[in-house]
Tab-separated table of C-alpha atoms and ligand atoms in Angstrom:
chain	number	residue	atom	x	y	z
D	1	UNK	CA	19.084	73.403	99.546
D	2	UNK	CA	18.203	73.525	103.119
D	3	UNK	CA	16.842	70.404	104.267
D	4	UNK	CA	17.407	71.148	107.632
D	5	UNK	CA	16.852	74.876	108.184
D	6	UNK	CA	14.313	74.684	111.605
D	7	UNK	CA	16.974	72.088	113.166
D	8	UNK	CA	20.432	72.330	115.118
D	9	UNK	CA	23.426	71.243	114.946
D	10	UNK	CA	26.674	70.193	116.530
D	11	UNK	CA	30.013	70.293	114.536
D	12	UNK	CA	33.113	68.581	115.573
D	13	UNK	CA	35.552	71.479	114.821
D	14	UNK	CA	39.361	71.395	114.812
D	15	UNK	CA	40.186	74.734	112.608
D	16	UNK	CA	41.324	72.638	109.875
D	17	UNK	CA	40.496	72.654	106.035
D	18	UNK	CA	37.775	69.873	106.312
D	19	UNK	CA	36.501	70.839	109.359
D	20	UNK	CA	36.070	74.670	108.381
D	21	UNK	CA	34.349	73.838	105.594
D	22	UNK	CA	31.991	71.725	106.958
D	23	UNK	CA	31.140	74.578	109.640
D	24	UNK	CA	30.035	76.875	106.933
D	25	UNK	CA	27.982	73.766	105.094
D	26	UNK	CA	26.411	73.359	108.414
D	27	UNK	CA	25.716	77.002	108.761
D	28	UNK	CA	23.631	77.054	105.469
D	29	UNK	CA	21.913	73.645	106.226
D	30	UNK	CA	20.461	74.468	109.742
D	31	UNK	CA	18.912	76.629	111.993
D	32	UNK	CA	21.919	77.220	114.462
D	33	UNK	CA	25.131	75.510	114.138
D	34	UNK	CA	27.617	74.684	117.184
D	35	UNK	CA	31.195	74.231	117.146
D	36	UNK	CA	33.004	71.509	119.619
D	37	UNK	CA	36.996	71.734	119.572
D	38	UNK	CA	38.281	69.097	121.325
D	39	UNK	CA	41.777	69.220	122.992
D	40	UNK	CA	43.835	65.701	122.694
D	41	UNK	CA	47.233	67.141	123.557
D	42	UNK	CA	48.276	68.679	120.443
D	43	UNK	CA	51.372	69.335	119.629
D	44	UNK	CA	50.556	72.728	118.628
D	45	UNK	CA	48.149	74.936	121.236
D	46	UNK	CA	47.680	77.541	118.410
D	47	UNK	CA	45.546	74.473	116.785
D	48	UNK	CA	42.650	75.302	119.064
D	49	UNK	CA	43.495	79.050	119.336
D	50	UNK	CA	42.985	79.289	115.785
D	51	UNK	CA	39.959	77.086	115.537
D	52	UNK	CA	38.181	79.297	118.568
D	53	UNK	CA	39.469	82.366	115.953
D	54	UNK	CA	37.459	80.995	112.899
D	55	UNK	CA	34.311	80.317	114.859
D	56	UNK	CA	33.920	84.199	115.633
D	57	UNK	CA	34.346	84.793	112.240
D	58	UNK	CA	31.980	82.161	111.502
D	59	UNK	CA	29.527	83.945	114.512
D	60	UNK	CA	29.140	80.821	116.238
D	61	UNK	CA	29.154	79.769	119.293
D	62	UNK	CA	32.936	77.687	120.433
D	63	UNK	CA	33.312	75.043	122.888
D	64	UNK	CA	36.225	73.528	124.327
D	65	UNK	CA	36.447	69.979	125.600
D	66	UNK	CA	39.387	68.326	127.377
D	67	UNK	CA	39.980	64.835	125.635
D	68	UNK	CA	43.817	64.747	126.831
D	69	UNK	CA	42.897	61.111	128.407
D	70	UNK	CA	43.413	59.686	124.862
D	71	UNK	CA	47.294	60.907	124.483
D	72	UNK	CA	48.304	59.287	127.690
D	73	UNK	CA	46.689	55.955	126.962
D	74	UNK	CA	48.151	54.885	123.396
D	75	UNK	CA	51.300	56.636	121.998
D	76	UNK	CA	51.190	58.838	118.957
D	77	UNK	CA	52.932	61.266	116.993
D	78	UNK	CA	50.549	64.165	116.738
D	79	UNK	CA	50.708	64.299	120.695
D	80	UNK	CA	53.813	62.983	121.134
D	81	UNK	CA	57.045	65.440	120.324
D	82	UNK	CA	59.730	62.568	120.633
D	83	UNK	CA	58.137	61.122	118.000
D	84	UNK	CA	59.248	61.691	114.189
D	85	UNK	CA	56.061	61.723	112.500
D	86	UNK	CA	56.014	59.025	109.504
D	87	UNK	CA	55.405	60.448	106.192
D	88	UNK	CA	54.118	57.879	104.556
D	89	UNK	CA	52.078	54.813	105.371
D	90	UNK	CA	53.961	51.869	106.514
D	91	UNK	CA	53.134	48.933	105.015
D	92	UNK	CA	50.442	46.659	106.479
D	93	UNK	CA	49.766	49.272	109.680
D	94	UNK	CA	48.650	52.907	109.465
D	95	UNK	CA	50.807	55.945	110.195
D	96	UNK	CA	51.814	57.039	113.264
D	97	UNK	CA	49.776	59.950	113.232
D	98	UNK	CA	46.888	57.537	113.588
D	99	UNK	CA	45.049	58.162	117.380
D	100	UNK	CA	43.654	54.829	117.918
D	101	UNK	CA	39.400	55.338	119.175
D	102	UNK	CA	39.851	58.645	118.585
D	103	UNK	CA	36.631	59.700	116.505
D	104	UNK	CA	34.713	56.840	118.526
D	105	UNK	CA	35.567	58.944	121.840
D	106	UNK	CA	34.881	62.393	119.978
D	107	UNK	CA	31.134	61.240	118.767
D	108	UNK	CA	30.189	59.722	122.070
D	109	UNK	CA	31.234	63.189	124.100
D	110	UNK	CA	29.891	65.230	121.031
D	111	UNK	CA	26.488	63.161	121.052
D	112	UNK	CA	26.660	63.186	124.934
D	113	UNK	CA	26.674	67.282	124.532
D	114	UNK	CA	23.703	67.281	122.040
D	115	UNK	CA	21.375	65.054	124.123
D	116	UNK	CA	22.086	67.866	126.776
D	117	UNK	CA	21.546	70.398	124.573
D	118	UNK	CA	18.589	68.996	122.457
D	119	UNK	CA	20.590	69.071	119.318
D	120	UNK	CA	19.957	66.251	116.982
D	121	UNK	CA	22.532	66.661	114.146
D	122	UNK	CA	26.384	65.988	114.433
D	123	UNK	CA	28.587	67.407	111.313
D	124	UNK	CA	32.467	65.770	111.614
D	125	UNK	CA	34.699	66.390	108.249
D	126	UNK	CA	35.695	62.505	108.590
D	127	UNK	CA	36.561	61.399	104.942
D	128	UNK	CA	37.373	57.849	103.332
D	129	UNK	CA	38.329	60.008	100.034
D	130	UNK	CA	42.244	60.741	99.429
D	131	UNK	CA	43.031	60.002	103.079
D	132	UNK	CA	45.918	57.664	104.561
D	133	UNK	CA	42.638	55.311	105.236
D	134	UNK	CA	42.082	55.862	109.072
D	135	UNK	CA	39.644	52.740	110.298
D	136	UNK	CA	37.588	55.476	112.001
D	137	UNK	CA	37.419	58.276	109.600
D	138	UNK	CA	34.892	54.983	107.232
D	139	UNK	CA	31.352	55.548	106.333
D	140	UNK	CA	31.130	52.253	107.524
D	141	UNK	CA	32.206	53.239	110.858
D	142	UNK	CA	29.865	56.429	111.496
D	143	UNK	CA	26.982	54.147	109.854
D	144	UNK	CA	27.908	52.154	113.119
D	145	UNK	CA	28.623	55.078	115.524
D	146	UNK	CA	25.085	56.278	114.847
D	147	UNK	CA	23.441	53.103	115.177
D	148	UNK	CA	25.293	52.402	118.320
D	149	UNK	CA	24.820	56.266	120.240
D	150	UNK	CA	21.361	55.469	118.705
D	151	UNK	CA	20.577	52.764	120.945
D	152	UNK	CA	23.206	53.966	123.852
D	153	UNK	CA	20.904	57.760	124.395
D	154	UNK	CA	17.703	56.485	123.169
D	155	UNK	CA	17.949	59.017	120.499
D	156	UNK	CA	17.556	59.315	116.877
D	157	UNK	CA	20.999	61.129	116.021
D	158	UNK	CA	21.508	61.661	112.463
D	159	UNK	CA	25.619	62.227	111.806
D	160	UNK	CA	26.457	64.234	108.808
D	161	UNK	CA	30.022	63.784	106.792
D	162	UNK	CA	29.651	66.302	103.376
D	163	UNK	CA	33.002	65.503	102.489
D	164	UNK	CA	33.374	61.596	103.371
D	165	UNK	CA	33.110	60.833	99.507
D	166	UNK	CA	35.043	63.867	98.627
D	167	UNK	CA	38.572	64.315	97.943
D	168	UNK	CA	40.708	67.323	98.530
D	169	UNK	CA	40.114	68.878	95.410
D	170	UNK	CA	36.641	68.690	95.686
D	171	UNK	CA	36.433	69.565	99.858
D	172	UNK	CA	38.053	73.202	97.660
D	173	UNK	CA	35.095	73.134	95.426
D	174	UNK	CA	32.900	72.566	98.354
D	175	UNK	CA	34.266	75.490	99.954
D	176	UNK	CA	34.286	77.319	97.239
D	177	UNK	CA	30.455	76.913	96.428
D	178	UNK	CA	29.747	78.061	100.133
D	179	UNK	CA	31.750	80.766	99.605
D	180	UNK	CA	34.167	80.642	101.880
D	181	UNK	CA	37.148	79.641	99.288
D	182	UNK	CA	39.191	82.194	101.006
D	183	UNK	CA	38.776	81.936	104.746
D	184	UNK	CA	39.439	78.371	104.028
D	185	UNK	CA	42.201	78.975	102.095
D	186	UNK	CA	44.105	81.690	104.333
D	187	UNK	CA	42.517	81.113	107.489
D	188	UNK	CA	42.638	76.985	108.490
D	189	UNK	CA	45.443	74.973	109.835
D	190	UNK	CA	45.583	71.662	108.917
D	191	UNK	CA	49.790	71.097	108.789
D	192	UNK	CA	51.650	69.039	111.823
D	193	UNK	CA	53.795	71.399	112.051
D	194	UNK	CA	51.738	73.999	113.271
D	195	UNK	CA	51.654	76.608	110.236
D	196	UNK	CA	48.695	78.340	109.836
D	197	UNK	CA	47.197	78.224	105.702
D	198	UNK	CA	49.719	76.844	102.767
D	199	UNK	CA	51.744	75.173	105.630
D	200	UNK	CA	55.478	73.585	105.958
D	201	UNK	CA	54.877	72.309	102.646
D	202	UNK	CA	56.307	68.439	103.103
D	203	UNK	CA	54.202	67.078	105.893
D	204	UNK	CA	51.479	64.528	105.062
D	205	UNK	CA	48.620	67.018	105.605
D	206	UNK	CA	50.013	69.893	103.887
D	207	UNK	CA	50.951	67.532	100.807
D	208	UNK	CA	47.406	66.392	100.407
D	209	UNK	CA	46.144	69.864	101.275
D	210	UNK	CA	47.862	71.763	98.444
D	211	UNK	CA	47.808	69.010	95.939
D	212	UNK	CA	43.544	69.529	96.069
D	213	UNK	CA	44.518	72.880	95.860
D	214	UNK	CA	46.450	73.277	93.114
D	215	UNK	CA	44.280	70.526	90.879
D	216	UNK	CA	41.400	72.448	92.210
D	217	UNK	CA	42.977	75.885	91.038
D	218	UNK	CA	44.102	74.308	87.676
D	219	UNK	CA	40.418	73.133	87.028
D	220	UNK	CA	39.016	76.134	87.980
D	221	UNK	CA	41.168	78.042	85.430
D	222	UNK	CA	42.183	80.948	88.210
X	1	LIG	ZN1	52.815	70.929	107.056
C-alpha cells in the first residue's frame, strides 16, 4: 500500500537495523525519500561511514548534520570512551547509553530541514517495543513532538514510526516483507562496539538484535 506515493519524505538515518529498515519502508511509501545522519560524537566514525554506504545502495540522497553540542552538555556512554557502558538497566534510572533530549533535538533540526525543503513527512525507527524504555523513543512523546513542531513551524508535519509497536523479531519480518532481509541483515550496524552486521555479540544492542533474529529465523522455518 502506498498511501503516500506523490509526497516526500525525510528519514532520520543512523545505518542501524531499525533505521535501515525504515529507509526502505519509506522508499515504497513515498514519492522521494531523504536520509539525515546525524553526528553526536560517536564512539565509532565508521557509524556514519556506513550509514552514508547504505544510502547509495538505497539510491538516496545522504545528509550529514553536526549534533556534537549534545555530547558535551550531558555525559554518556555512547560518546563517552571512559565510560563502561552498562549492560543492563539499573534499577529506577535508565542506562547509561541513554542521551538525555536526544530525539527531541534530532526532530526539531530534522523538521527544521523539511520546512526548508518542503518535505512534510519525518520517518525515525524510534520504538517503545523490546527496548530498554528510552522516555523519548514513546509514542507518547512523538504524539507530542508533532503537536509541538506543529505549532513551533506553522506546519502540519505528520511523523512516521513503522516499527514503534514492533519488536525485534518483527522489525526482521518488516524487513523481510520489503525485501531487504539481507542488506539489513549483512549490511547495518547497530552494536556499541562498532561491528558492522551480527556484532560483538554481548552488548545490549547486539543481544536484542540477534535474539529478533534468531526467533525471527526459527519462525520463519529457514
Ligand atoms: Zn555489540
Amino acid at each position: 500500500m502506498k498511501e503516500y506515493s506523490t509526497q516526500d519524505a525525510l528519514v532520520l538515518f543512523s545505518g542501524g537495523q531499525d533505521s535501515t529498515t525504515c529507509l526502505y519502508w519509506a522508499k515504497q511509501q513515498f514519492r522521494n525519500t531523504y536520509a539525515l545522519c546525524f553526528t553526536y560524537g560517536q564512539r565509532h566514525s565508521q557509524e556514519v561511514e556506513n550509514a552514508r554506504r547504505i544510502a547509495e545502495m538505497a539510491e538516496t540522497p545522504f545528509r550529514i548534520l553536526e549534533a556534537n553540542i549534545i555530547s558535551h552538555l550531558a555525559p554518556n556512554s555512547l560518546t563517552d570512551a571512559t565510560m563502561l557502558m552498562d549492560e543492563v538497566k539499573p534499577a529506577g534510572s535508565y542506562p547509561n547509553t541513554f542521551v538525555p533530549g536526544r530525539n527531541l533535538l534530532f526532530l526539531t533540526f530534522a523538521a527544521t530541514l523539511a520546512y526548508a525543503q518542503g518535505i512534510r513527512h519525518l520517518v525515525t525507527g524510534v520504538s517503545e517495543a523490546d527496548y530498554s524504555g528510552y522516555p523519548d523513543c514513546r509514542d507518547t512523546f512523538i504524539r507530542s513532538a508533532n503537536a509541538t513542531l506543529n505549532l513551533a513551524m506553522d506546519k502540519q508535519f505528520v511523523i512516521h514510526t513503522p516499527l514503534m509497536w514492533r519488536n525485534k523479531k518483527q522489525v526482521w519480518q518488516l524487513a523481510d516483507e520489503l525485501g531487504v532481509f539481507d542488506i539489513v541483515k549483512n549490511e547495518t550496524l547497530t552494536c556499541y562496539n562498532g561491528i558492522l552486521a551480527g556484532g560483538c555479540g554481548h552488548c545490549p544492542a547486539c543481544l536484542l538484535r540477534n535474539k529478533g533474529l534468531e526467533e525471527y529465523l526459527a519462525e520463519r522455518g529457514a
